[in-house]
Amino acid sequence: EVQLLESGGGLVQPGGSLRLSCAASGFTFSSYAMSWVRQSLGKGLEWVSAISDSDDNTYYADSVKGRFTISRDNSKTTLYLQMNSLRAEDTAVYYCAKGRGDYQVDAFDIWGQGTMVAVSS
Amino acid sequence: DIQMTQSPSTLSASVGDRVTITCRASQSISRWLAWYQQKPGKAPELLIYKASSLESGVPSRFSGSGSGTEFTLTISSLQPDDFATYYCQHYNSYPLTFGGGTKVEIK
């Protein structure tokens, strides 16, 4: 079964750091670009960051550029999001998502269940 | 950055109704558009990719059309399981952006 399982969310103070992980299974992880997408409570979807299949290229939304770092370990079939200098507006459910095809920019056909990040003092 | 505008934001409909949701891009995205369905407390699910291609396992009552800057998602006969929020998303280039969502409610 194709599956993505996020972990690492929690409550953190403003200015703090958190590292999210997304464990992939059931598909050839190294062949697909991956992304993080977030959703604030009761709000819409916001793309956060993406990484190419071979880890050569990374992309970020302006709202997180310079604070978040996306990475992947294809040997562990795991995607990561290192989040530093966290702000209240980063509070959201964070989803990892798999690109549908072998394009480096693609629709997302598989999503994880999400992990909640709350930034508050 | 490419902005995606969805309309309406809320739609009230009955079972059996034909429903159409519109998504407009701020610049041409060719056919690089996807539609997702999201139910409360759940992750989004892909319905349509490349503007009109039906994702595997998605019922044929869902269809997509359009190119350039104007796109539509149509549900030919609304079913009880279809009451949810729908999002469009472009994937023409990074940064990716989603529309604001359309909540389909029971009339």
mmCIF file with all atom_site columns, C-alpha atoms in Angstrom:
data_model
loop_
_atom_site.group_PDB
_atom_site.id
_atom_site.type_symbol
_atom_site.label_atom_id
_atom_site.label_alt_id
_atom_site.label_comp_id
_atom_site.label_asym_id
_atom_site.label_entity_id
_atom_site.label_seq_id
_atom_site.pdbx_PDB_ins_code
_atom_site.Cartn_x
_atom_site.Cartn_y
_atom_site.Cartn_z
_atom_site.occupancy
_atom_site.B_iso_or_equiv
_atom_site.pdbx_formal_charge
_atom_site.auth_seq_id
_atom_site.auth_comp_id
_atom_site.auth_asym_id
_atom_site.auth_atom_id
_atom_site.pdbx_PDB_model_num
ATOM 1   C CA . GLU A 1 1   ? 0.000   0.000  0.000   1.00 0.00 ? 1   GLU A CA 1
ATOM 2   C CA . VAL A 1 2   ? 1.264   3.436  -0.947  1.00 0.00 ? 2   VAL A CA 1
ATOM 3   C CA . GLN A 1 3   ? 1.563   5.469  2.225   1.00 0.00 ? 3   GLN A CA 1
ATOM 4   C CA . LEU A 1 4   ? 3.026   8.649  3.664   1.00 0.00 ? 4   LEU A CA 1
ATOM 5   C CA . LEU A 1 5   ? 3.280   9.028  7.428   1.00 0.00 ? 5   LEU A CA 1
ATOM 6   C CA . GLU A 1 6   ? 4.225   12.369 8.962   1.00 0.00 ? 6   GLU A CA 1
ATOM 7   C CA . SER A 1 7   ? 5.639   12.861 12.446  1.00 0.00 ? 7   SER A CA 1
ATOM 8   C CA . GLY A 1 8   ? 7.405   15.500 14.499  1.00 0.00 ? 8   GLY A CA 1
ATOM 9   C CA . GLY A 1 9   ? 4.660   18.041 15.019  1.00 0.00 ? 9   GLY A CA 1
ATOM 10  C CA . GLY A 1 10  ? 3.921   19.630 18.362  1.00 0.00 ? 10  GLY A CA 1
ATOM 11  C CA . LEU A 1 11  ? 3.773   22.817 20.398  1.00 0.00 ? 11  LEU A CA 1
ATOM 12  C CA . VAL A 1 12  ? 6.733   25.166 20.132  1.00 0.00 ? 12  VAL A CA 1
ATOM 13  C CA . GLN A 1 13  ? 7.397   28.710 21.305  1.00 0.00 ? 13  GLN A CA 1
ATOM 14  C CA . PRO A 1 14  ? 7.828   31.571 18.834  1.00 0.00 ? 14  PRO A CA 1
ATOM 15  C CA . GLY A 1 15  ? 11.391  31.627 17.568  1.00 0.00 ? 15  GLY A CA 1
ATOM 16  C CA . GLY A 1 16  ? 11.780  27.926 18.205  1.00 0.00 ? 16  GLY A CA 1
ATOM 17  C CA . SER A 1 17  ? 12.571  25.045 15.865  1.00 0.00 ? 17  SER A CA 1
ATOM 18  C CA . LEU A 1 18  ? 10.935  21.797 14.858  1.00 0.00 ? 18  LEU A CA 1
ATOM 19  C CA . ARG A 1 19  ? 11.799  19.021 12.409  1.00 0.00 ? 19  ARG A CA 1
ATOM 20  C CA . LEU A 1 20  ? 9.047   17.191 10.590  1.00 0.00 ? 20  LEU A CA 1
ATOM 21  C CA . SER A 1 21  ? 9.546   13.772 9.023   1.00 0.00 ? 21  SER A CA 1
ATOM 22  C CA . CYS A 1 22  ? 7.508   11.938 6.415   1.00 0.00 ? 22  CYS A CA 1
ATOM 23  C CA . ALA A 1 23  ? 8.114   8.201  6.042   1.00 0.00 ? 23  ALA A CA 1
ATOM 24  C CA . ALA A 1 24  ? 7.178   6.856  2.624   1.00 0.00 ? 24  ALA A CA 1
ATOM 25  C CA . SER A 1 25  ? 6.322   3.282  1.689   1.00 0.00 ? 25  SER A CA 1
ATOM 26  C CA . GLY A 1 26  ? 4.763   1.324  -1.157  1.00 0.00 ? 26  GLY A CA 1
ATOM 27  C CA . PHE A 1 27  ? 6.421   3.185  -4.041  1.00 0.00 ? 27  PHE A CA 1
ATOM 28  C CA . THR A 1 28  ? 9.881   3.990  -5.392  1.00 0.00 ? 28  THR A CA 1
ATOM 29  C CA . PHE A 1 29  ? 10.488  7.067  -3.251  1.00 0.00 ? 29  PHE A CA 1
ATOM 30  C CA . SER A 1 30  ? 13.632  8.140  -5.110  1.00 0.00 ? 30  SER A CA 1
ATOM 31  C CA . SER A 1 31  ? 11.719  8.541  -8.393  1.00 0.00 ? 31  SER A CA 1
ATOM 32  C CA . TYR A 1 32  ? 9.334   11.288 -7.302  1.00 0.00 ? 32  TYR A CA 1
ATOM 33  C CA . ALA A 1 33  ? 9.464   14.919 -6.322  1.00 0.00 ? 33  ALA A CA 1
ATOM 34  C CA . MET A 1 34  ? 7.961   15.561 -2.908  1.00 0.00 ? 34  MET A CA 1
ATOM 35  C CA . SER A 1 35  ? 6.351   18.573 -1.264  1.00 0.00 ? 35  SER A CA 1
ATOM 36  C CA . TRP A 1 36  ? 5.111   19.929 2.023   1.00 0.00 ? 36  TRP A CA 1
ATOM 37  C CA . VAL A 1 37  ? 1.712   21.631 2.072   1.00 0.00 ? 37  VAL A CA 1
ATOM 38  C CA . ARG A 1 38  ? 0.141   23.251 5.127   1.00 0.00 ? 38  ARG A CA 1
ATOM 39  C CA . GLN A 1 39  ? -3.342  24.224 6.202   1.00 0.00 ? 39  GLN A CA 1
ATOM 40  C CA . SER A 1 40  ? -4.200  26.588 9.015   1.00 0.00 ? 40  SER A CA 1
ATOM 41  C CA . LEU A 1 41  ? -7.299  25.697 11.037  1.00 0.00 ? 41  LEU A CA 1
ATOM 42  C CA . GLY A 1 42  ? -10.386 26.365 8.975   1.00 0.00 ? 42  GLY A CA 1
ATOM 43  C CA . LYS A 1 43  ? -8.349  27.843 6.125   1.00 0.00 ? 43  LYS A CA 1
ATOM 44  C CA . GLY A 1 44  ? -7.206  26.829 2.686   1.00 0.00 ? 44  GLY A CA 1
ATOM 45  C CA . LEU A 1 45  ? -4.173  24.926 1.456   1.00 0.00 ? 45  LEU A CA 1
ATOM 46  C CA . GLU A 1 46  ? -0.746  26.567 1.165   1.00 0.00 ? 46  GLU A CA 1
ATOM 47  C CA . TRP A 1 47  ? 2.177   24.961 -0.629  1.00 0.00 ? 47  TRP A CA 1
ATOM 48  C CA . VAL A 1 48  ? 5.309   25.313 1.508   1.00 0.00 ? 48  VAL A CA 1
ATOM 49  C CA . SER A 1 49  ? 8.259   23.615 -0.151  1.00 0.00 ? 49  SER A CA 1
ATOM 50  C CA . ALA A 1 50  ? 9.286   21.009 -2.709  1.00 0.00 ? 50  ALA A CA 1
ATOM 51  C CA . ILE A 1 51  ? 12.334  18.904 -3.481  1.00 0.00 ? 51  ILE A CA 1
ATOM 52  C CA . SER A 1 52  ? 13.286  17.108 -6.670  1.00 0.00 ? 52  SER A CA 1
ATOM 53  C CA . ASP A 1 53  ? 13.556  13.348 -6.818  1.00 0.00 ? 53  ASP A CA 1
ATOM 54  C CA . SER A 1 54  ? 17.343  13.285 -6.614  1.00 0.00 ? 54  SER A CA 1
ATOM 55  C CA . ASP A 1 55  ? 17.613  16.101 -4.060  1.00 0.00 ? 55  ASP A CA 1
ATOM 56  C CA . ASP A 1 56  ? 19.249  18.408 -6.632  1.00 0.00 ? 56  ASP A CA 1
ATOM 57  C CA . ASN A 1 57  ? 16.668  21.158 -6.470  1.00 0.00 ? 57  ASN A CA 1
ATOM 58  C CA . THR A 1 58  ? 14.638  22.708 -3.694  1.00 0.00 ? 58  THR A CA 1
ATOM 59  C CA . TYR A 1 59  ? 11.852  25.287 -3.813  1.00 0.00 ? 59  TYR A CA 1
ATOM 60  C CA . TYR A 1 60  ? 10.180  27.400 -1.138  1.00 0.00 ? 60  TYR A CA 1
ATOM 61  C CA . ALA A 1 61  ? 7.199   29.670 -0.675  1.00 0.00 ? 61  ALA A CA 1
ATOM 62  C CA . ASP A 1 62  ? 8.232   33.237 0.089   1.00 0.00 ? 62  ASP A CA 1
ATOM 63  C CA . SER A 1 63  ? 6.550   32.945 3.493   1.00 0.00 ? 63  SER A CA 1
ATOM 64  C CA . VAL A 1 64  ? 9.091   30.348 4.668   1.00 0.00 ? 64  VAL A CA 1
ATOM 65  C CA . LYS A 1 65  ? 12.169  31.092 2.569   1.00 0.00 ? 65  LYS A CA 1
ATOM 66  C CA . GLY A 1 66  ? 15.261  31.435 4.740   1.00 0.00 ? 66  GLY A CA 1
ATOM 67  C CA . ARG A 1 67  ? 13.584  29.791 7.737   1.00 0.00 ? 67  ARG A CA 1
ATOM 68  C CA . PHE A 1 68  ? 12.588  26.323 6.494   1.00 0.00 ? 68  PHE A CA 1
ATOM 69  C CA . THR A 1 69  ? 14.776  23.691 4.843   1.00 0.00 ? 69  THR A CA 1
ATOM 70  C CA . ILE A 1 70  ? 13.453  20.700 2.950   1.00 0.00 ? 70  ILE A CA 1
ATOM 71  C CA . SER A 1 71  ? 15.563  17.584 2.521   1.00 0.00 ? 71  SER A CA 1
ATOM 72  C CA . ARG A 1 72  ? 15.211  13.902 1.793   1.00 0.00 ? 72  ARG A CA 1
ATOM 73  C CA . ASP A 1 73  ? 17.055  10.666 2.447   1.00 0.00 ? 73  ASP A CA 1
ATOM 74  C CA . ASN A 1 74  ? 16.244  8.306  -0.401  1.00 0.00 ? 74  ASN A CA 1
ATOM 75  C CA . SER A 1 75  ? 18.001  5.433  1.366   1.00 0.00 ? 75  SER A CA 1
ATOM 76  C CA . LYS A 1 76  ? 15.575  5.826  4.278   1.00 0.00 ? 76  LYS A CA 1
ATOM 77  C CA . THR A 1 77  ? 12.624  6.793  2.022   1.00 0.00 ? 77  THR A CA 1
ATOM 78  C CA . THR A 1 78  ? 12.024  9.772  4.270   1.00 0.00 ? 78  THR A CA 1
ATOM 79  C CA . LEU A 1 79  ? 11.251  13.431 3.608   1.00 0.00 ? 79  LEU A CA 1
ATOM 80  C CA . TYR A 1 80  ? 12.106  16.142 6.122   1.00 0.00 ? 80  TYR A CA 1
ATOM 81  C CA . LEU A 1 81  ? 11.210  19.736 6.872   1.00 0.00 ? 81  LEU A CA 1
ATOM 82  C CA . GLN A 1 82  ? 13.465  21.638 9.252   1.00 0.00 ? 82  GLN A CA 1
ATOM 83  C CA . MET A 1 83  ? 11.566  24.649 10.545  1.00 0.00 ? 83  MET A CA 1
ATOM 84  C CA . ASN A 1 84  ? 13.486  27.416 12.311  1.00 0.00 ? 84  ASN A CA 1
ATOM 85  C CA . SER A 1 85  ? 12.499  30.853 13.628  1.00 0.00 ? 85  SER A CA 1
ATOM 86  C CA . LEU A 1 86  ? 8.916   29.707 13.914  1.00 0.00 ? 86  LEU A CA 1
ATOM 87  C CA . ARG A 1 87  ? 6.132   32.276 14.037  1.00 0.00 ? 87  ARG A CA 1
ATOM 88  C CA . ALA A 1 88  ? 2.517   32.158 15.169  1.00 0.00 ? 88  ALA A CA 1
ATOM 89  C CA . GLU A 1 89  ? 1.438   32.270 11.526  1.00 0.00 ? 89  GLU A CA 1
ATOM 90  C CA . ASP A 1 90  ? 3.249   28.959 10.899  1.00 0.00 ? 90  ASP A CA 1
ATOM 91  C CA . THR A 1 91  ? 0.630   27.215 13.057  1.00 0.00 ? 91  THR A CA 1
ATOM 92  C CA . ALA A 1 92  ? -1.045  24.660 10.793  1.00 0.00 ? 92  ALA A CA 1
ATOM 93  C CA . VAL A 1 93  ? -1.458  21.034 9.871   1.00 0.00 ? 93  VAL A CA 1
ATOM 94  C CA . TYR A 1 94  ? 1.514   20.076 7.700   1.00 0.00 ? 94  TYR A CA 1
ATOM 95  C CA . TYR A 1 95  ? 1.025   17.465 4.995   1.00 0.00 ? 95  TYR A CA 1
ATOM 96  C CA . CYS A 1 96  ? 3.669   15.762 2.918   1.00 0.00 ? 96  CYS A CA 1
ATOM 97  C CA . ALA A 1 97  ? 2.580   15.010 -0.630  1.00 0.00 ? 97  ALA A CA 1
ATOM 98  C CA . LYS A 1 98  ? 3.935   12.937 -3.504  1.00 0.00 ? 98  LYS A CA 1
ATOM 99  C CA . GLY A 1 99  ? 4.207   14.200 -7.054  1.00 0.00 ? 99  GLY A CA 1
ATOM 100 C CA . ARG A 1 100 ? 2.025   12.153 -9.348  1.00 0.00 ? 100 ARG A CA 1
ATOM 101 C CA . GLY A 1 101 ? 4.420   11.495 -12.191 1.00 0.00 ? 101 GLY A CA 1
ATOM 102 C CA . ASP A 1 102 ? 8.045   11.858 -13.077 1.00 0.00 ? 102 ASP A CA 1
ATOM 103 C CA . TYR A 1 103 ? 7.777   15.581 -13.716 1.00 0.00 ? 103 TYR A CA 1
ATOM 104 C CA . GLN A 1 104 ? 9.599   17.784 -11.240 1.00 0.00 ? 104 GLN A CA 1
ATOM 105 C CA . VAL A 1 105 ? 6.431   19.876 -10.921 1.00 0.00 ? 105 VAL A CA 1
ATOM 106 C CA . ASP A 1 106 ? 3.277   17.821 -10.693 1.00 0.00 ? 106 ASP A CA 1
ATOM 107 C CA . ALA A 1 107 ? -0.096  17.300 -9.075  1.00 0.00 ? 107 ALA A CA 1
ATOM 108 C CA . PHE A 1 108 ? -0.121  15.459 -5.757  1.00 0.00 ? 108 PHE A CA 1
ATOM 109 C CA . ASP A 1 109 ? -1.611  11.974 -5.913  1.00 0.00 ? 109 ASP A CA 1
ATOM 110 C CA . ILE A 1 110 ? -0.703  10.756 -2.413  1.00 0.00 ? 110 ILE A CA 1
ATOM 111 C CA . TRP A 1 111 ? -0.948  12.763 0.808   1.00 0.00 ? 111 TRP A CA 1
ATOM 112 C CA . GLY A 1 112 ? -0.034  11.919 4.374   1.00 0.00 ? 112 GLY A CA 1
ATOM 113 C CA . GLN A 1 113 ? -2.504  12.225 7.236   1.00 0.00 ? 113 GLN A CA 1
ATOM 114 C CA . GLY A 1 114 ? -0.884  15.444 8.421   1.00 0.00 ? 114 GLY A CA 1
ATOM 115 C CA . THR A 1 115 ? 0.950   16.532 11.568  1.00 0.00 ? 115 THR A CA 1
ATOM 116 C CA . MET A 1 116 ? -0.074  19.534 13.658  1.00 0.00 ? 116 MET A CA 1
ATOM 117 C CA . VAL A 1 117 ? 2.376   22.327 14.407  1.00 0.00 ? 117 VAL A CA 1
ATOM 118 C CA . ALA A 1 118 ? 1.317   24.938 16.971  1.00 0.00 ? 118 ALA A CA 1
ATOM 119 C CA . VAL A 1 119 ? 3.496   27.988 17.605  1.00 0.00 ? 119 VAL A CA 1
ATOM 120 C CA . SER A 1 120 ? 2.516   29.731 20.812  1.00 0.00 ? 120 SER A CA 1
ATOM 121 C CA . SER A 1 121 ? 3.991   31.059 24.036  1.00 0.00 ? 121 SER A CA 1
ATOM 122 C CA . ASP B 2 1   ? 3.586   34.285 -8.656  1.00 0.00 ? 1   ASP B CA 1
ATOM 123 C CA . ILE B 2 2   ? 0.466   32.839 -10.247 1.00 0.00 ? 2   ILE B CA 1
ATOM 124 C CA . GLN B 2 3   ? -2.741  33.542 -8.336  1.00 0.00 ? 3   GLN B CA 1
ATOM 125 C CA . MET B 2 4   ? -5.648  31.094 -8.464  1.00 0.00 ? 4   MET B CA 1
ATOM 126 C CA . THR B 2 5   ? -9.180  32.406 -7.921  1.00 0.00 ? 5   THR B CA 1
ATOM 127 C CA . GLN B 2 6   ? -12.035 29.996 -7.294  1.00 0.00 ? 6   GLN B CA 1
ATOM 128 C CA . SER B 2 7   ? -15.737 30.710 -7.443  1.00 0.00 ? 7   SER B CA 1
ATOM 129 C CA . PRO B 2 8   ? -18.086 30.405 -5.762  1.00 0.00 ? 8   PRO B CA 1
ATOM 130 C CA . SER B 2 9   ? -16.610 30.108 -2.271  1.00 0.00 ? 9   SER B CA 1
ATOM 131 C CA . THR B 2 10  ? -19.723 28.289 -1.077  1.00 0.00 ? 10  THR B CA 1
ATOM 132 C CA . LEU B 2 11  ? -22.304 26.395 -3.076  1.00 0.00 ? 11  LEU B CA 1
ATOM 133 C CA . SER B 2 12  ? -25.595 24.956 -1.819  1.00 0.00 ? 12  SER B CA 1
ATOM 134 C CA . ALA B 2 13  ? -26.936 22.060 -3.851  1.00 0.00 ? 13  ALA B CA 1
ATOM 135 C CA . SER B 2 14  ? -29.128 18.991 -3.641  1.00 0.00 ? 14  SER B CA 1
ATOM 136 C CA . VAL B 2 15  ? -28.407 15.347 -4.370  1.00 0.00 ? 15  VAL B CA 1
ATOM 137 C CA . GLY B 2 16  ? -28.711 14.816 -8.104  1.00 0.00 ? 16  GLY B CA 1
ATOM 138 C CA . ASP B 2 17  ? -27.828 18.409 -9.030  1.00 0.00 ? 17  ASP B CA 1
ATOM 139 C CA . ARG B 2 18  ? -25.247 19.265 -11.656 1.00 0.00 ? 18  ARG B CA 1
ATOM 140 C CA . VAL B 2 19  ? -22.546 21.360 -10.000 1.00 0.00 ? 19  VAL B CA 1
ATOM 141 C CA . THR B 2 20  ? -19.887 23.527 -11.636 1.00 0.00 ? 20  THR B CA 1
ATOM 142 C CA . ILE B 2 21  ? -16.937 25.191 -9.909  1.00 0.00 ? 21  ILE B CA 1
ATOM 143 C CA . THR B 2 22  ? -14.712 27.702 -11.681 1.00 0.00 ? 22  THR B CA 1
ATOM 144 C CA . CYS B 2 23  ? -11.012 28.381 -11.237 1.00 0.00 ? 23  CYS B CA 1
ATOM 145 C CA . ARG B 2 24  ? -9.180  31.264 -12.859 1.00 0.00 ? 24  ARG B CA 1
ATOM 146 C CA . ALA B 2 25  ? -5.402  31.676 -13.103 1.00 0.00 ? 25  ALA B CA 1
ATOM 147 C CA . SER B 2 26  ? -3.749  35.100 -13.121 1.00 0.00 ? 26  SER B CA 1
ATOM 148 C CA . GLN B 2 27  ? -1.689  34.047 -16.153 1.00 0.00 ? 27  GLN B CA 1
ATOM 149 C CA . SER B 2 28  ? -1.714  31.162 -18.582 1.00 0.00 ? 28  SER B CA 1
ATOM 150 C CA . ILE B 2 29  ? -0.885  27.789 -17.051 1.00 0.00 ? 29  ILE B CA 1
ATOM 151 C CA . SER B 2 30  ? -1.612  25.748 -20.190 1.00 0.00 ? 30  SER B CA 1
ATOM 152 C CA . ARG B 2 31  ? -3.372  22.659 -18.768 1.00 0.00 ? 31  ARG B CA 1
ATOM 153 C CA . TRP B 2 32  ? -1.250  22.286 -15.648 1.00 0.00 ? 32  TRP B CA 1
ATOM 154 C CA . LEU B 2 33  ? -4.181  22.285 -13.261 1.00 0.00 ? 33  LEU B CA 1
ATOM 155 C CA . ALA B 2 34  ? -5.378  19.827 -10.631 1.00 0.00 ? 34  ALA B CA 1
ATOM 156 C CA . TRP B 2 35  ? -8.582  19.533 -8.609  1.00 0.00 ? 35  TRP B CA 1
ATOM 157 C CA . TYR B 2 36  ? -8.766  18.077 -5.104  1.00 0.00 ? 36  TYR B CA 1
ATOM 158 C CA . GLN B 2 37  ? -11.573 17.101 -2.751  1.00 0.00 ? 37  GLN B CA 1
ATOM 159 C CA . GLN B 2 38  ? -11.147 17.521 0.984   1.00 0.00 ? 38  GLN B CA 1
ATOM 160 C CA . LYS B 2 39  ? -13.447 16.347 3.755   1.00 0.00 ? 39  LYS B CA 1
ATOM 161 C CA . PRO B 2 40  ? -13.239 17.665 7.337   1.00 0.00 ? 40  PRO B CA 1
ATOM 162 C CA . GLY B 2 41  ? -10.269 16.315 9.255   1.00 0.00 ? 41  GLY B CA 1
ATOM 163 C CA . LYS B 2 42  ? -8.899  14.498 6.207   1.00 0.00 ? 42  LYS B CA 1
ATOM 164 C CA . ALA B 2 43  ? -6.114  15.112 3.714   1.00 0.00 ? 43  ALA B CA 1
ATOM 165 C CA . PRO B 2 44  ? -7.038  16.319 0.231   1.00 0.00 ? 44  PRO B CA 1
ATOM 166 C CA . GLU B 2 45  ? -7.573  13.707 -2.484  1.00 0.00 ? 45  GLU B CA 1
ATOM 167 C CA . LEU B 2 46  ? -6.681  14.182 -6.138  1.00 0.00 ? 46  LEU B CA 1
ATOM 168 C CA . LEU B 2 47  ? -9.663  14.115 -8.488  1.00 0.00 ? 47  LEU B CA 1
ATOM 169 C CA . ILE B 2 48  ? -8.423  15.611 -11.755 1.00 0.00 ? 48  ILE B CA 1
ATOM 170 C CA . TYR B 2 49  ? -4.959  16.324 -13.144 1.00 0.00 ? 49  TYR B CA 1
ATOM 171 C CA . LYS B 2 50  ? -3.816  18.042 -16.315 1.00 0.00 ? 50  LYS B CA 1
ATOM 172 C CA . ALA B 2 51  ? -7.115  19.941 -16.349 1.00 0.00 ? 51  ALA B CA 1
ATOM 173 C CA . SER B 2 52  ? -9.273  17.056 -17.552 1.00 0.00 ? 52  SER B CA 1
ATOM 174 C CA . SER B 2 53  ? -7.636  13.709 -16.745 1.00 0.00 ? 53  SER B CA 1
ATOM 175 C CA . LEU B 2 54  ? -9.544  11.663 -14.183 1.00 0.00 ? 54  LEU B CA 1
ATOM 176 C CA . GLU B 2 55  ? -7.385  10.180 -11.449 1.00 0.00 ? 55  GLU B CA 1
ATOM 177 C CA . SER B 2 56  ? -7.646  6.414  -11.085 1.00 0.00 ? 56  SER B CA 1
ATOM 178 C CA . GLY B 2 57  ? -10.521 5.360  -8.842  1.00 0.00 ? 57  GLY B CA 1
ATOM 179 C CA . VAL B 2 58  ? -12.380 8.660  -9.057  1.00 0.00 ? 58  VAL B CA 1
ATOM 180 C CA . PRO B 2 59  ? -16.039 8.331  -10.123 1.00 0.00 ? 59  PRO B CA 1
ATOM 181 C CA . SER B 2 60  ? -16.833 9.367  -13.688 1.00 0.00 ? 60  SER B CA 1
ATOM 182 C CA . ARG B 2 61  ? -19.386 11.930 -12.523 1.00 0.00 ? 61  ARG B CA 1
ATOM 183 C CA . PHE B 2 62  ? -16.389 14.203 -11.910 1.00 0.00 ? 62  PHE B CA 1
ATOM 184 C CA . SER B 2 63  ? -14.969 15.963 -14.950 1.00 0.00 ? 63  SER B CA 1
ATOM 185 C CA . GLY B 2 64  ? -12.656 18.865 -15.623 1.00 0.00 ? 64  GLY B CA 1
ATOM 186 C CA . SER B 2 65  ? -12.195 21.210 -18.543 1.00 0.00 ? 65  SER B CA 1
ATOM 187 C CA . GLY B 2 66  ? -10.344 24.328 -19.597 1.00 0.00 ? 66  GLY B CA 1
ATOM 188 C CA . SER B 2 67  ? -6.935  25.588 -20.576 1.00 0.00 ? 67  SER B CA 1
ATOM 189 C CA . GLY B 2 68  ? -4.930  28.761 -20.330 1.00 0.00 ? 68  GLY B CA 1
ATOM 190 C CA . THR B 2 69  ? -6.540  30.744 -17.516 1.00 0.00 ? 69  THR B CA 1
ATOM 191 C CA . GLU B 2 70  ? -10.107 29.397 -17.212 1.00 0.00 ? 70  GLU B CA 1
ATOM 192 C CA . PHE B 2 71  ? -10.971 25.998 -15.776 1.00 0.00 ? 71  PHE B CA 1
ATOM 193 C CA . THR B 2 72  ? -14.048 24.212 -14.477 1.00 0.00 ? 72  THR B CA 1
ATOM 194 C CA . LEU B 2 73  ? -14.786 21.191 -12.328 1.00 0.00 ? 73  LEU B CA 1
ATOM 195 C CA . THR B 2 74  ? -18.181 19.623 -12.944 1.00 0.00 ? 74  THR B CA 1
ATOM 196 C CA . ILE B 2 75  ? -20.010 17.033 -10.884 1.00 0.00 ? 75  ILE B CA 1
ATOM 197 C CA . SER B 2 76  ? -22.696 15.676 -13.194 1.00 0.00 ? 76  SER B CA 1
ATOM 198 C CA . SER B 2 77  ? -25.022 14.331 -10.493 1.00 0.00 ? 77  SER B CA 1
ATOM 199 C CA . LEU B 2 78  ? -24.162 15.273 -6.926  1.00 0.00 ? 78  LEU B CA 1
ATOM 200 C CA . GLN B 2 79  ? -24.020 12.334 -4.508  1.00 0.00 ? 79  GLN B CA 1
ATOM 201 C CA . PRO B 2 80  ? -24.151 12.406 -0.679  1.00 0.00 ? 80  PRO B CA 1
ATOM 202 C CA . ASP B 2 81  ? -20.442 11.562 -0.528  1.00 0.00 ? 81  ASP B CA 1
ATOM 203 C CA . ASP B 2 82  ? -19.592 14.644 -2.621  1.00 0.00 ? 82  ASP B CA 1
ATOM 204 C CA . PHE B 2 83  ? -20.417 17.229 0.036   1.00 0.00 ? 83  PHE B CA 1
ATOM 205 C CA . ALA B 2 84  ? -16.920 18.530 0.741   1.00 0.00 ? 84  ALA B CA 1
ATOM 206 C CA . THR B 2 85  ? -14.524 21.357 -0.070  1.00 0.00 ? 85  THR B CA 1
ATOM 207 C CA . TYR B 2 86  ? -12.884 21.465 -3.487  1.00 0.00 ? 86  TYR B CA 1
ATOM 208 C CA . TYR B 2 87  ? -9.574  23.136 -4.357  1.00 0.00 ? 87  TYR B CA 1
ATOM 209 C CA . CYS B 2 88  ? -7.883  23.863 -7.640  1.00 0.00 ? 88  CYS B CA 1
ATOM 210 C CA . GLN B 2 89  ? -4.083  24.030 -7.832  1.00 0.00 ? 89  GLN B CA 1
ATOM 211 C CA . HIS B 2 90  ? -1.737  25.021 -10.628 1.00 0.00 ? 90  HIS B CA 1
ATOM 212 C CA . TYR B 2 91  ? 1.518   23.202 -11.214 1.00 0.00 ? 91  TYR B CA 1
ATOM 213 C CA . ASN B 2 92  ? 2.823   25.203 -14.128 1.00 0.00 ? 92  ASN B CA 1
ATOM 214 C CA . SER B 2 93  ? 5.931   26.254 -12.190 1.00 0.00 ? 93  SER B CA 1
ATOM 215 C CA . TYR B 2 94  ? 7.088   26.943 -8.655  1.00 0.00 ? 94  TYR B CA 1
ATOM 216 C CA . PRO B 2 95  ? 5.745   28.427 -6.449  1.00 0.00 ? 95  PRO B CA 1
ATOM 217 C CA . LEU B 2 96  ? 2.635   26.285 -6.578  1.00 0.00 ? 96  LEU B CA 1
ATOM 218 C CA . THR B 2 97  ? -0.607  27.892 -5.490  1.00 0.00 ? 97  THR B CA 1
ATOM 219 C CA . PHE B 2 98  ? -4.075  26.699 -4.584  1.00 0.00 ? 98  PHE B CA 1
ATOM 220 C CA . GLY B 2 99  ? -7.402  28.370 -5.064  1.00 0.00 ? 99  GLY B CA 1
ATOM 221 C CA . GLY B 2 100 ? -9.269  29.505 -1.979  1.00 0.00 ? 100 GLY B CA 1
ATOM 222 C CA . GLY B 2 101 ? -11.620 26.527 -2.015  1.00 0.00 ? 101 GLY B CA 1
ATOM 223 C CA . THR B 2 102 ? -15.302 25.913 -2.732  1.00 0.00 ? 102 THR B CA 1
ATOM 224 C CA . LYS B 2 103 ? -17.416 24.363 -0.015  1.00 0.00 ? 103 LYS B CA 1
ATOM 225 C CA . VAL B 2 104 ? -20.284 22.307 -1.425  1.00 0.00 ? 104 VAL B CA 1
ATOM 226 C CA . GLU B 2 105 ? -23.086 22.218 1.136   1.00 0.00 ? 105 GLU B CA 1
ATOM 227 C CA . ILE B 2 106 ? -26.399 20.416 1.333   1.00 0.00 ? 106 ILE B CA 1
ATOM 228 C CA . LYS B 2 107 ? -29.294 22.627 0.247   1.00 0.00 ? 107 LYS B CA 1
#
